[in-house]
């Protein structure tokens, strides 16, 4: 049980607000000449450290702009920390935002293979999971239709079905359990719970404390890039509820 | 930032590239499949498009540059070769240039080796290029048969020879060059979107600066003149001439062309890899 799945050590991330906006040469030179290029640095994350053991479910709470998504991106390996290190043991399956990772001109079927490959899985492996994915997403009738004709709920269902079908070791859920209709929401929550039994490690971002209490066993609260509370899920959720009500 | 990157040994890189080979395959497959989807003639455009544009160009410029067979052997074939190689180079580099920006939604959410996008775009263009080479076979076959049927053949020097098998060498060099240029452009495009428009202009310039529809000699430039020297600096010139050597002129490569094009392309690729590697961690902040 004590085997760590995710180790985040002293992670800090520095964003440079000005340089993010420069995307043409004219602006670049104007900023270069007026020496405004490296201004407005700000730490999106500061000295974040935590460990998630195998099979543990960590809820990440925090207001908008607290650094939750930045933290998930760092764990997923998309962002490189300015300082510190992140170690993940096992395969990560991030649940992408609606539509990301899909090609709109591709049919549902073709997108299953594309999405699978994006997560590093072979065509053969996805083929073995194909029926399960189609069945779970309930898209049998529309699987050969180009994705541009799908509704956003259908896309979300397909994305969810693929990401959970491949038996990842670490699952990143970024407010995705709130997509789709109520029926699918219950179905997907049950699916995630069934993955818990297989010992999947979960990072779950949500504003919904009842859901966090239901799904997670540990939680942290982020505020302005720092961890202000960390520990057992109910205690942390209580603090968060107080913060929300206090505002 | 680069410190942590340096600690990753080369072995991990190879392992990673191996793991994501499926993604490479899928993207190449997707690009090829989607290119002509929804068009009535579909894949057939891969042949038709270069054929038709070449016919237009032959029709317009044939009267000026194709009057004699001297050094051209067979003007339509001469032009087709230049156009096919030029088109492969510009299309693949243009698509590679846009690839990182176009995949922003994925790159922002999942870890994927970023070079996969420019590289797979060059590869998928290579696939369509390889298919479009069939046009060359058909056009050459047409003129060879036509020669046979006429008492006084129009293109007496046109014939097939074993040197045609060496045409894969310039193609490989062109691939290396396109990869290098594509990598460099994809990085530049992340930071300065202007490069897309600038490169469009450069490509148009390149079309006229490369001896695609004319011969360098037919321009009437004196031997050793500065303009001629500048035009010869263009690696596409050497590569296209090499291809023509093997298929059209039926003689071995000019060693100068071979060495210049190879060195230029390999250096460009190394430069591209270096620039890409140094900057890839910053992409996410700009796309």
Short mmCIF file of N, CA and C in Angstrom, two decimals, chain B residues 37-142:
data_model
loop_
_atom_site.label_atom_id
_atom_site.label_comp_id
_atom_site.label_asym_id
_atom_site.label_seq_id
_atom_site.Cartn_x
_atom_site.Cartn_y
_atom_site.Cartn_z
N UNK B 37 -10.68 13.41 -48.25
CA UNK B 37 -12.00 12.94 -47.87
C UNK B 37 -13.05 13.97 -48.29
N UNK B 38 -14.21 13.50 -48.62
CA UNK B 38 -15.33 14.35 -49.03
C UNK B 38 -15.18 14.89 -50.45
N UNK B 39 -14.03 14.63 -51.12
CA UNK B 39 -13.96 15.03 -52.52
C UNK B 39 -14.38 13.82 -53.35
N UNK B 40 -15.03 14.11 -54.48
CA UNK B 40 -15.60 13.02 -55.27
C UNK B 40 -14.52 12.07 -55.80
N UNK B 41 -13.41 12.66 -56.28
CA UNK B 41 -12.38 11.82 -56.87
C UNK B 41 -11.41 11.26 -55.84
N UNK B 42 -11.46 11.79 -54.62
CA UNK B 42 -10.66 11.25 -53.52
C UNK B 42 -9.18 11.18 -53.83
N UNK B 43 -8.60 10.02 -53.54
CA UNK B 43 -7.16 9.79 -53.70
C UNK B 43 -6.67 10.11 -55.10
N UNK B 44 -7.57 10.02 -56.08
CA UNK B 44 -7.20 10.23 -57.47
C UNK B 44 -6.59 11.62 -57.68
N UNK B 45 -6.94 12.56 -56.81
CA UNK B 45 -6.39 13.91 -56.92
C UNK B 45 -4.88 13.93 -56.74
N UNK B 46 -4.36 12.96 -55.99
CA UNK B 46 -2.91 12.90 -55.82
C UNK B 46 -2.21 12.82 -57.17
N UNK B 47 -2.86 12.12 -58.14
CA UNK B 47 -2.27 12.05 -59.48
C UNK B 47 -2.71 13.24 -60.32
N UNK B 48 -3.99 13.53 -60.21
CA UNK B 48 -4.59 14.49 -61.13
C UNK B 48 -4.03 15.90 -60.92
N UNK B 49 -3.86 16.26 -59.66
CA UNK B 49 -3.47 17.64 -59.38
C UNK B 49 -2.11 17.99 -59.99
N UNK B 50 -1.05 17.20 -59.73
CA UNK B 50 0.22 17.56 -60.36
C UNK B 50 0.16 17.45 -61.89
N UNK B 51 -0.63 16.50 -62.38
CA UNK B 51 -0.73 16.32 -63.83
C UNK B 51 -1.34 17.56 -64.48
N UNK B 52 -2.44 18.01 -63.92
CA UNK B 52 -3.14 19.16 -64.51
C UNK B 52 -2.32 20.44 -64.40
N UNK B 53 -1.75 20.68 -63.22
CA UNK B 53 -0.96 21.91 -63.08
C UNK B 53 0.25 21.88 -64.00
N UNK B 54 0.83 20.69 -64.19
CA UNK B 54 1.97 20.59 -65.09
C UNK B 54 1.53 20.89 -66.53
N UNK B 55 0.37 20.39 -66.91
CA UNK B 55 -0.12 20.65 -68.26
C UNK B 55 -0.29 22.17 -68.47
N UNK B 56 -0.82 22.83 -67.45
CA UNK B 56 -0.99 24.28 -67.55
C UNK B 56 0.36 24.96 -67.73
N UNK B 57 1.32 24.56 -66.89
CA UNK B 57 2.64 25.20 -66.95
C UNK B 57 3.33 24.91 -68.28
N UNK B 58 3.20 23.67 -68.78
CA UNK B 58 3.82 23.31 -70.05
C UNK B 58 3.20 24.16 -71.17
N UNK B 59 1.91 24.30 -71.08
CA UNK B 59 1.17 25.07 -72.08
C UNK B 59 1.66 26.52 -72.11
N UNK B 60 1.87 27.10 -70.93
CA UNK B 60 2.24 28.52 -70.87
C UNK B 60 3.74 28.73 -71.13
N UNK B 61 4.58 27.93 -70.44
CA UNK B 61 6.01 28.19 -70.52
C UNK B 61 6.73 27.32 -71.56
N UNK B 62 6.02 26.33 -72.08
CA UNK B 62 6.64 25.43 -73.06
C UNK B 62 7.15 26.18 -74.28
N UNK B 63 6.40 27.20 -74.69
CA UNK B 63 6.81 27.95 -75.88
C UNK B 63 8.09 28.73 -75.65
N UNK B 64 8.35 29.11 -74.38
CA UNK B 64 9.55 29.89 -74.10
C UNK B 64 10.73 28.97 -73.78
N UNK B 65 10.51 28.06 -72.80
CA UNK B 65 11.64 27.27 -72.30
C UNK B 65 11.74 25.89 -72.93
N UNK B 66 10.69 25.46 -73.59
CA UNK B 66 10.69 24.08 -74.08
C UNK B 66 10.88 23.98 -75.58
N UNK B 67 11.35 25.05 -76.20
CA UNK B 67 11.45 25.04 -77.66
C UNK B 67 12.44 24.00 -78.17
N UNK B 68 13.58 23.93 -77.51
CA UNK B 68 14.52 22.89 -77.93
C UNK B 68 14.70 21.88 -76.82
N UNK B 69 15.12 20.69 -77.20
CA UNK B 69 15.31 19.65 -76.20
C UNK B 69 16.69 19.72 -75.56
N UNK B 70 17.46 20.71 -75.97
CA UNK B 70 18.84 20.82 -75.52
C UNK B 70 18.90 20.97 -73.99
N UNK B 71 19.43 19.98 -73.30
CA UNK B 71 19.60 20.04 -71.85
C UNK B 71 18.33 19.77 -71.07
N UNK B 72 17.20 19.70 -71.77
CA UNK B 72 15.94 19.48 -71.10
C UNK B 72 15.44 18.06 -71.36
N UNK B 73 15.88 17.48 -72.49
CA UNK B 73 15.51 16.15 -72.97
C UNK B 73 14.03 16.10 -73.35
N UNK B 74 13.18 16.29 -72.35
CA UNK B 74 11.74 16.27 -72.65
C UNK B 74 11.11 17.26 -71.70
N UNK B 75 10.70 18.42 -72.23
CA UNK B 75 10.29 19.51 -71.35
C UNK B 75 9.18 19.14 -70.37
N UNK B 76 8.10 18.48 -70.78
CA UNK B 76 7.05 18.15 -69.81
C UNK B 76 7.56 17.32 -68.63
N UNK B 77 8.42 16.35 -68.92
CA UNK B 77 8.97 15.52 -67.84
C UNK B 77 9.90 16.35 -66.96
N UNK B 78 10.71 17.17 -67.62
CA UNK B 78 11.64 18.05 -66.91
C UNK B 78 10.88 18.91 -65.90
N UNK B 79 9.79 19.49 -66.36
CA UNK B 79 9.00 20.37 -65.50
C UNK B 79 8.29 19.59 -64.40
N UNK B 80 7.75 18.45 -64.77
CA UNK B 80 7.01 17.64 -63.79
C UNK B 80 7.90 17.24 -62.63
N UNK B 81 9.12 16.82 -62.93
CA UNK B 81 10.05 16.42 -61.85
C UNK B 81 10.27 17.58 -60.89
N UNK B 82 10.60 18.73 -61.46
CA UNK B 82 10.84 19.90 -60.61
C UNK B 82 9.64 20.23 -59.76
N UNK B 83 8.47 20.18 -60.37
CA UNK B 83 7.26 20.56 -59.65
C UNK B 83 6.92 19.57 -58.54
N UNK B 84 7.05 18.30 -58.82
CA UNK B 84 6.74 17.28 -57.80
C UNK B 84 7.63 17.46 -56.58
N UNK B 85 8.95 17.62 -56.81
CA UNK B 85 9.86 17.73 -55.68
C UNK B 85 9.63 19.04 -54.93
N UNK B 86 9.42 20.12 -55.69
CA UNK B 86 9.17 21.41 -55.06
C UNK B 86 7.90 21.34 -54.21
N UNK B 87 6.87 20.74 -54.76
CA UNK B 87 5.59 20.66 -54.07
C UNK B 87 5.71 19.85 -52.78
N UNK B 88 6.46 18.75 -52.85
CA UNK B 88 6.68 17.95 -51.63
C UNK B 88 7.37 18.79 -50.57
N UNK B 89 8.42 19.50 -50.99
CA UNK B 89 9.17 20.29 -50.01
C UNK B 89 8.29 21.36 -49.38
N UNK B 90 7.60 22.15 -50.21
CA UNK B 90 6.83 23.26 -49.64
C UNK B 90 5.63 22.77 -48.84
N UNK B 91 4.92 21.78 -49.35
CA UNK B 91 3.75 21.29 -48.62
C UNK B 91 4.13 20.71 -47.27
N UNK B 92 5.18 19.87 -47.27
CA UNK B 92 5.53 19.22 -46.00
C UNK B 92 6.06 20.24 -45.00
N UNK B 93 6.85 21.20 -45.45
CA UNK B 93 7.36 22.18 -44.49
C UNK B 93 6.24 23.09 -44.00
N UNK B 94 5.31 23.43 -44.90
CA UNK B 94 4.21 24.30 -44.46
C UNK B 94 3.35 23.59 -43.42
N UNK B 95 3.08 22.33 -43.66
CA UNK B 95 2.23 21.61 -42.70
C UNK B 95 2.96 21.37 -41.39
N UNK B 96 4.25 21.07 -41.49
CA UNK B 96 5.04 20.89 -40.26
C UNK B 96 5.05 22.20 -39.47
N UNK B 97 5.17 23.31 -40.18
CA UNK B 97 5.22 24.62 -39.54
C UNK B 97 3.97 24.85 -38.68
N UNK B 98 2.81 24.47 -39.21
CA UNK B 98 1.57 24.73 -38.49
C UNK B 98 1.23 23.64 -37.47
N UNK B 99 1.97 22.52 -37.51
CA UNK B 99 1.54 21.35 -36.76
C UNK B 99 1.49 21.59 -35.25
N UNK B 100 2.47 22.27 -34.70
CA UNK B 100 2.49 22.45 -33.24
C UNK B 100 1.31 23.32 -32.81
N UNK B 101 1.10 24.40 -33.53
CA UNK B 101 -0.03 25.28 -33.19
C UNK B 101 -1.35 24.54 -33.33
N UNK B 102 -1.47 23.74 -34.39
CA UNK B 102 -2.74 23.04 -34.63
C UNK B 102 -3.02 21.96 -33.58
N UNK B 103 -1.97 21.47 -32.94
CA UNK B 103 -2.19 20.41 -31.95
C UNK B 103 -2.22 20.98 -30.54
N UNK B 104 -2.43 22.28 -30.43
CA UNK B 104 -2.38 22.93 -29.11
C UNK B 104 -3.30 22.24 -28.11
N UNK B 105 -4.51 21.88 -28.56
CA UNK B 105 -5.47 21.32 -27.61
C UNK B 105 -4.96 20.02 -26.98
N UNK B 106 -4.22 19.24 -27.75
CA UNK B 106 -3.67 18.00 -27.21
C UNK B 106 -2.45 18.30 -26.34
N UNK B 107 -1.54 19.11 -26.88
CA UNK B 107 -0.28 19.38 -26.17
C UNK B 107 -0.51 20.03 -24.82
N UNK B 108 -1.62 20.75 -24.68
CA UNK B 108 -1.89 21.42 -23.41
C UNK B 108 -2.39 20.45 -22.36
N UNK B 109 -2.84 19.29 -22.77
CA UNK B 109 -3.49 18.40 -21.83
C UNK B 109 -2.76 17.10 -21.57
N UNK B 110 -2.12 16.57 -22.57
CA UNK B 110 -1.47 15.26 -22.41
C UNK B 110 0.02 15.42 -22.69
N UNK B 111 0.80 14.59 -22.04
CA UNK B 111 2.20 14.57 -22.42
C UNK B 111 2.34 13.73 -23.69
N UNK B 112 2.84 14.36 -24.73
CA UNK B 112 3.17 13.65 -25.96
C UNK B 112 4.51 14.23 -26.42
N UNK B 113 5.42 13.39 -26.92
CA UNK B 113 6.65 13.97 -27.45
C UNK B 113 6.28 14.94 -28.58
N UNK B 114 6.71 16.17 -28.46
CA UNK B 114 6.17 17.20 -29.35
C UNK B 114 6.67 17.06 -30.78
N UNK B 115 7.87 16.49 -30.95
CA UNK B 115 8.40 16.40 -32.32
C UNK B 115 7.54 15.51 -33.21
N UNK B 116 6.68 14.69 -32.57
CA UNK B 116 5.84 13.79 -33.36
C UNK B 116 5.01 14.57 -34.37
N UNK B 117 4.56 15.76 -34.00
CA UNK B 117 3.67 16.49 -34.90
C UNK B 117 4.37 16.99 -36.16
N UNK B 118 5.47 17.76 -36.07
CA UNK B 118 6.13 18.13 -37.33
C UNK B 118 6.62 16.92 -38.12
N UNK B 119 7.19 15.94 -37.43
CA UNK B 119 7.76 14.78 -38.15
C UNK B 119 6.66 14.02 -38.89
N UNK B 120 5.51 13.77 -38.21
CA UNK B 120 4.48 12.98 -38.87
C UNK B 120 3.85 13.75 -40.04
N UNK B 121 3.86 15.08 -39.96
CA UNK B 121 3.34 15.84 -41.08
C UNK B 121 4.24 15.75 -42.30
N UNK B 122 5.55 15.75 -42.08
CA UNK B 122 6.47 15.56 -43.20
C UNK B 122 6.28 14.15 -43.77
N UNK B 123 6.14 13.17 -42.88
CA UNK B 123 5.99 11.78 -43.34
C UNK B 123 4.70 11.59 -44.14
N UNK B 124 3.60 12.18 -43.68
CA UNK B 124 2.35 11.97 -44.41
C UNK B 124 2.42 12.64 -45.78
N UNK B 125 3.12 13.77 -45.85
CA UNK B 125 3.31 14.37 -47.17
C UNK B 125 4.20 13.52 -48.05
N UNK B 126 5.13 12.83 -47.39
CA UNK B 126 5.98 11.93 -48.17
C UNK B 126 5.15 10.81 -48.80
N UNK B 127 4.18 10.33 -48.05
CA UNK B 127 3.33 9.26 -48.59
C UNK B 127 2.59 9.73 -49.84
N UNK B 128 1.97 10.90 -49.75
CA UNK B 128 1.26 11.39 -50.95
C UNK B 128 2.24 11.69 -52.08
N UNK B 129 3.44 12.16 -51.72
CA UNK B 129 4.45 12.42 -52.75
C UNK B 129 4.82 11.12 -53.45
N UNK B 130 5.03 10.07 -52.66
CA UNK B 130 5.42 8.78 -53.25
C UNK B 130 4.34 8.28 -54.21
N UNK B 131 3.07 8.49 -53.82
CA UNK B 131 1.99 8.07 -54.70
C UNK B 131 1.98 8.92 -55.97
N UNK B 132 2.22 10.22 -55.79
CA UNK B 132 2.16 11.11 -56.96
C UNK B 132 3.31 10.84 -57.93
N UNK B 133 4.36 10.15 -57.47
CA UNK B 133 5.46 9.80 -58.38
C UNK B 133 4.96 8.91 -59.51
N UNK B 134 3.84 8.22 -59.28
CA UNK B 134 3.27 7.39 -60.34
C UNK B 134 2.93 8.22 -61.58
N UNK B 135 2.57 9.47 -61.35
CA UNK B 135 2.29 10.37 -62.47
C UNK B 135 3.50 10.46 -63.38
N UNK B 136 4.66 10.57 -62.74
CA UNK B 136 5.90 10.65 -63.51
C UNK B 136 6.07 9.43 -64.38
N UNK B 137 5.78 8.26 -63.79
CA UNK B 137 5.90 7.00 -64.54
C UNK B 137 4.95 7.03 -65.75
N UNK B 138 3.73 7.47 -65.49
CA UNK B 138 2.73 7.50 -66.57
C UNK B 138 3.13 8.47 -67.67
N UNK B 139 3.56 9.67 -67.27
CA UNK B 139 3.92 10.70 -68.27
C UNK B 139 5.13 10.25 -69.07
N UNK B 140 6.12 9.69 -68.39
CA UNK B 140 7.31 9.22 -69.12
C UNK B 140 6.93 8.09 -70.06
N UNK B 141 6.10 7.20 -69.57
CA UNK B 141 5.65 6.09 -70.42
C UNK B 141 4.93 6.60 -71.66
N UNK B 142 4.10 7.60 -71.46
CA UNK B 142 3.35 8.18 -72.58
C UNK B 142 4.29 8.72 -73.65
#
